[in-house]
Amino acid sequence: MTYTLSFSDGGPAVPTSYALVRRSDGRFTVFRGDERGGVGQATAEDGETQLEFATEAQACEWIWNEILWWREFEARRANRDQSQPMAGASQEIQVARDGVVHDASVAWRYEHGAWAVRVASGAFEPVEVRADDAFEALCAIRDVLEPGGWRIGVAGAQADVWPSGMSRDQGGGVVAYRMTVEGAAGVVDTFASVDPATVVTLSEQRAGIDRLSGEGSR
């Protein structure tokens, strides 16, 4: 079975197809491709680990979760304040160190083929990073600030949040999954303001996502 959908962010829609392939050992893989010529095997939330499924039902469930993610993504984008476009916006947030909370801001924009994210506060020098997607840029900023004890109060830094490869490739990583052992439970804005006490370090977040993914595949 093959599923096809289209996604457009300010340009012509690019039809994207999912192909379910049964391997000789009886396991299933999913390949994803679009009319831009990119075809590859579907990966886990880390964007690198190639996914394999024990049953056809599990593979189809993964495909369907991806399609539902984009449905929610489009609905959220349609309802977003047009004065705050996803390709360039900012958010007032809080950061914390040693239990002391400070006001801060996070800004993100897409330009010249890359995403730039900037976190600023009166408590430290502003940090700005450019990367292939906004979530990756946020991770790089956290690599700079977290060793000094700082915690950034955005949803993208919570233990159970991580974007899919597709959301990063085509949506810039500005929206991510809320993960459970059963799979994605919904989507959140990566830069939504949250209490800094609810976030974890990047290494703790990655370990948590790996644990959820592992438990969900058992």
Short mmCIF file of C-alpha atoms in Angstrom, two decimals:
data_model
loop_
_atom_site.label_atom_id
_atom_site.label_comp_id
_atom_site.label_asym_id
_atom_site.label_seq_id
_atom_site.Cartn_x
_atom_site.Cartn_y
_atom_site.Cartn_z
CA MET A 1 0.00 0.00 0.00
CA THR A 2 1.21 3.53 -0.75
CA TYR A 3 0.07 6.76 0.94
CA THR A 4 0.52 10.16 -0.65
CA LEU A 5 0.19 13.64 0.84
CA SER A 6 1.24 17.17 -0.06
CA PHE A 7 2.93 19.83 2.03
CA SER A 8 3.51 23.43 1.05
CA ASP A 9 5.18 26.22 2.99
CA GLY A 10 4.75 29.32 0.86
CA GLY A 11 5.37 27.53 -2.43
CA PRO A 12 3.97 24.85 -4.72
CA ALA A 13 2.88 21.65 -3.02
CA VAL A 14 5.32 18.75 -3.20
CA PRO A 15 3.49 15.38 -3.24
CA THR A 16 5.12 12.98 -0.78
CA SER A 17 4.61 9.22 -0.86
CA TYR A 18 5.12 6.47 1.70
CA ALA A 19 5.84 2.96 0.41
CA LEU A 20 5.52 -0.08 2.69
CA VAL A 21 8.06 -2.80 1.78
CA ARG A 22 8.11 -6.36 3.06
CA ARG A 23 11.62 -7.77 3.44
CA SER A 24 12.70 -11.34 2.86
CA ASP A 25 12.95 -11.93 6.64
CA GLY A 26 9.29 -10.95 7.07
CA ARG A 27 9.96 -7.54 8.65
CA PHE A 28 8.70 -4.32 7.12
CA THR A 29 10.39 -1.08 6.17
CA VAL A 30 8.93 2.24 5.07
CA PHE A 31 10.39 4.37 2.32
CA ARG A 32 9.46 8.00 1.89
CA GLY A 33 9.97 10.07 -1.24
CA ASP A 34 8.77 13.19 -3.00
CA GLU A 35 8.83 14.81 -6.43
CA ARG A 36 12.00 16.70 -5.57
CA GLY A 37 13.84 13.42 -6.07
CA GLY A 38 14.55 12.56 -2.45
CA VAL A 39 13.80 8.94 -1.52
CA GLY A 40 14.97 7.19 1.60
CA GLN A 41 14.07 4.78 4.34
CA ALA A 42 12.08 6.26 7.20
CA THR A 43 14.09 6.98 10.32
CA ALA A 44 13.48 7.31 14.05
CA GLU A 45 13.20 10.66 15.83
CA ASP A 46 16.99 11.05 15.82
CA GLY A 47 16.86 11.33 12.02
CA GLU A 48 19.51 8.61 11.60
CA THR A 49 18.31 5.23 12.89
CA GLN A 50 16.51 3.41 10.08
CA LEU A 51 13.18 1.99 11.16
CA GLU A 52 12.11 -1.62 10.81
CA PHE A 53 8.77 -3.05 11.89
CA ALA A 54 7.87 -6.57 12.96
CA THR A 55 4.37 -6.42 11.47
CA GLU A 56 2.54 -4.67 8.68
CA ALA A 57 0.18 -3.13 11.25
CA GLN A 58 3.07 -1.47 13.10
CA ALA A 59 4.47 -0.06 9.87
CA CYS A 60 1.08 1.28 8.79
CA GLU A 61 0.54 2.82 12.22
CA TRP A 62 3.84 4.69 11.91
CA ILE A 63 2.86 5.99 8.47
CA TRP A 64 -0.55 7.05 9.72
CA ASN A 65 0.95 8.89 12.71
CA GLU A 66 3.15 10.85 10.30
CA ILE A 67 0.16 11.79 8.16
CA LEU A 68 -1.86 12.82 11.22
CA TRP A 69 1.09 14.89 12.42
CA TRP A 70 1.04 16.91 9.21
CA ARG A 71 -2.73 17.32 9.43
CA GLU A 72 -2.37 18.83 12.90
CA PHE A 73 0.62 20.84 11.73
CA GLU A 74 -1.36 22.46 8.91
CA ALA A 75 -4.28 23.21 11.24
CA ARG A 76 -1.98 24.88 13.75
CA ARG A 77 -0.31 26.89 11.02
CA ALA A 78 -3.67 28.05 9.63
CA ASN A 79 -4.68 29.29 13.09
CA ARG A 80 -1.38 31.00 13.81
CA ASP A 81 -1.34 34.79 14.08
CA GLN A 82 -0.25 36.00 10.65
CA SER A 83 1.90 38.67 12.30
CA GLN A 84 4.03 35.85 13.71
CA PRO A 85 4.85 33.68 10.68
CA MET A 86 6.61 30.39 11.33
CA ALA A 87 9.50 31.42 9.08
CA GLY A 88 10.37 34.28 11.42
CA ALA A 89 9.03 34.80 14.93
CA SER A 90 10.00 35.38 18.55
CA GLN A 91 8.75 34.29 21.94
CA GLU A 92 9.21 35.64 25.46
CA ILE A 93 10.45 32.81 27.69
CA GLN A 94 12.22 32.20 30.98
CA VAL A 95 15.60 30.63 31.69
CA ALA A 96 16.89 29.36 35.00
CA ARG A 97 20.12 28.46 36.78
CA ASP A 98 20.50 27.19 40.33
CA GLY A 99 16.78 27.76 40.89
CA VAL A 100 16.92 31.44 39.92
CA VAL A 101 14.61 32.37 37.05
CA HIS A 102 15.38 35.11 34.54
CA ASP A 103 13.36 36.63 31.72
CA ALA A 104 14.62 35.81 28.23
CA SER A 105 13.54 35.60 24.61
CA VAL A 106 13.96 33.14 21.79
CA ALA A 107 13.78 34.17 18.14
CA TRP A 108 13.90 32.01 15.03
CA ARG A 109 13.95 32.73 11.32
CA TYR A 110 14.55 30.96 8.02
CA GLU A 111 16.89 32.66 5.61
CA HIS A 112 19.40 31.73 2.93
CA GLY A 113 18.56 28.04 3.16
CA ALA A 114 19.11 27.67 6.92
CA TRP A 115 17.38 28.29 10.24
CA ALA A 116 18.81 30.78 12.72
CA VAL A 117 17.80 30.63 16.40
CA ARG A 118 18.80 33.19 19.01
CA VAL A 119 18.33 33.00 22.78
CA ALA A 120 18.91 36.24 24.68
CA SER A 121 18.71 37.25 28.34
CA GLY A 122 20.15 39.93 30.56
CA ALA A 123 21.78 37.10 32.52
CA PHE A 124 24.18 36.00 29.76
CA GLU A 125 25.50 36.98 26.35
CA PRO A 126 23.05 36.22 23.52
CA VAL A 127 23.68 32.94 21.71
CA GLU A 128 22.74 32.53 18.05
CA VAL A 129 23.20 29.40 15.94
CA ARG A 130 22.39 28.55 12.33
CA ALA A 131 21.52 24.97 11.37
CA ASP A 132 19.56 22.91 8.85
CA ASP A 133 16.45 23.12 11.05
CA ALA A 134 15.32 25.19 14.02
CA PHE A 135 15.28 22.27 16.45
CA GLU A 136 18.89 21.43 15.64
CA ALA A 137 19.85 25.07 16.14
CA LEU A 138 18.11 25.02 19.54
CA CYS A 139 20.06 21.88 20.48
CA ALA A 140 23.32 23.61 19.55
CA ILE A 141 22.40 26.59 21.75
CA ARG A 142 21.64 24.23 24.62
CA ASP A 143 25.08 22.65 24.10
CA VAL A 144 26.52 26.10 24.79
CA LEU A 145 24.33 27.13 27.74
CA GLU A 146 23.56 23.89 29.60
CA PRO A 147 27.14 23.13 30.73
CA GLY A 148 26.95 26.44 32.64
CA GLY A 149 23.83 25.26 34.45
CA TRP A 150 21.28 27.11 32.32
CA ARG A 151 17.91 25.56 31.47
CA ILE A 152 15.88 27.07 28.62
CA GLY A 153 12.14 27.16 29.22
CA VAL A 154 10.82 25.97 25.87
CA ALA A 155 8.74 22.90 25.08
CA GLY A 156 11.46 21.62 22.75
CA ALA A 157 13.67 21.02 25.80
CA GLN A 158 11.23 18.80 27.69
CA ALA A 159 12.04 15.14 28.23
CA ASP A 160 9.24 13.68 26.09
CA VAL A 161 9.43 16.07 23.12
CA TRP A 162 11.26 15.41 19.86
CA PRO A 163 10.55 16.16 16.18
CA SER A 164 10.31 13.54 13.47
CA GLY A 165 12.67 13.49 10.53
CA MET A 166 9.89 14.69 8.26
CA SER A 167 8.97 17.60 10.53
CA ARG A 168 12.60 18.70 10.47
CA ASP A 169 13.09 18.23 6.73
CA GLN A 170 9.90 19.90 5.57
CA GLY A 171 8.69 21.93 8.55
CA GLY A 172 11.98 23.23 9.89
CA GLY A 173 11.57 21.53 13.27
CA VAL A 174 9.43 24.34 14.70
CA VAL A 175 6.79 21.80 15.71
CA ALA A 176 7.61 18.52 17.49
CA TYR A 177 5.94 15.41 18.88
CA ARG A 178 4.88 14.80 22.46
CA MET A 179 6.09 11.19 22.76
CA THR A 180 4.75 8.25 24.79
CA VAL A 181 5.55 4.54 24.77
CA GLU A 182 2.57 4.11 22.45
CA GLY A 183 3.95 6.67 20.01
CA ALA A 184 3.17 10.29 19.31
CA ALA A 185 0.46 11.71 21.59
CA GLY A 186 0.19 15.09 19.89
CA VAL A 187 2.26 18.00 18.70
CA VAL A 188 3.72 21.04 20.43
CA ASP A 189 5.43 24.20 19.26
CA THR A 190 9.16 23.75 19.78
CA PHE A 191 9.55 27.29 21.12
CA ALA A 192 6.40 27.43 23.27
CA SER A 193 7.21 28.93 26.68
CA VAL A 194 7.23 26.47 29.59
CA ASP A 195 8.44 26.55 33.19
CA PRO A 196 12.24 26.00 33.11
CA ALA A 197 11.77 23.57 36.02
CA THR A 198 10.02 21.19 33.59
CA VAL A 199 12.91 20.89 31.11
CA VAL A 200 15.94 18.61 31.11
CA THR A 201 19.40 18.65 29.61
CA LEU A 202 19.86 17.61 26.00
CA SER A 203 21.58 14.36 26.97
CA GLU A 204 18.74 13.53 29.38
CA GLN A 205 16.18 14.33 26.70
CA ARG A 206 17.86 12.10 24.13
CA ALA A 207 18.08 9.26 26.65
CA GLY A 208 14.40 9.70 27.48
CA ILE A 209 13.34 9.61 23.85
CA ASP A 210 15.50 6.52 23.22
CA ARG A 211 13.88 4.84 26.22
CA LEU A 212 10.35 5.67 25.04
CA SER A 213 11.13 4.45 21.52
CA GLY A 214 12.62 1.23 22.86
CA GLU A 215 9.70 0.48 25.15
CA GLY A 216 7.24 1.23 22.40
CA SER A 217 8.86 -1.30 20.03
CA ARG A 218 8.69 -4.20 22.50
#
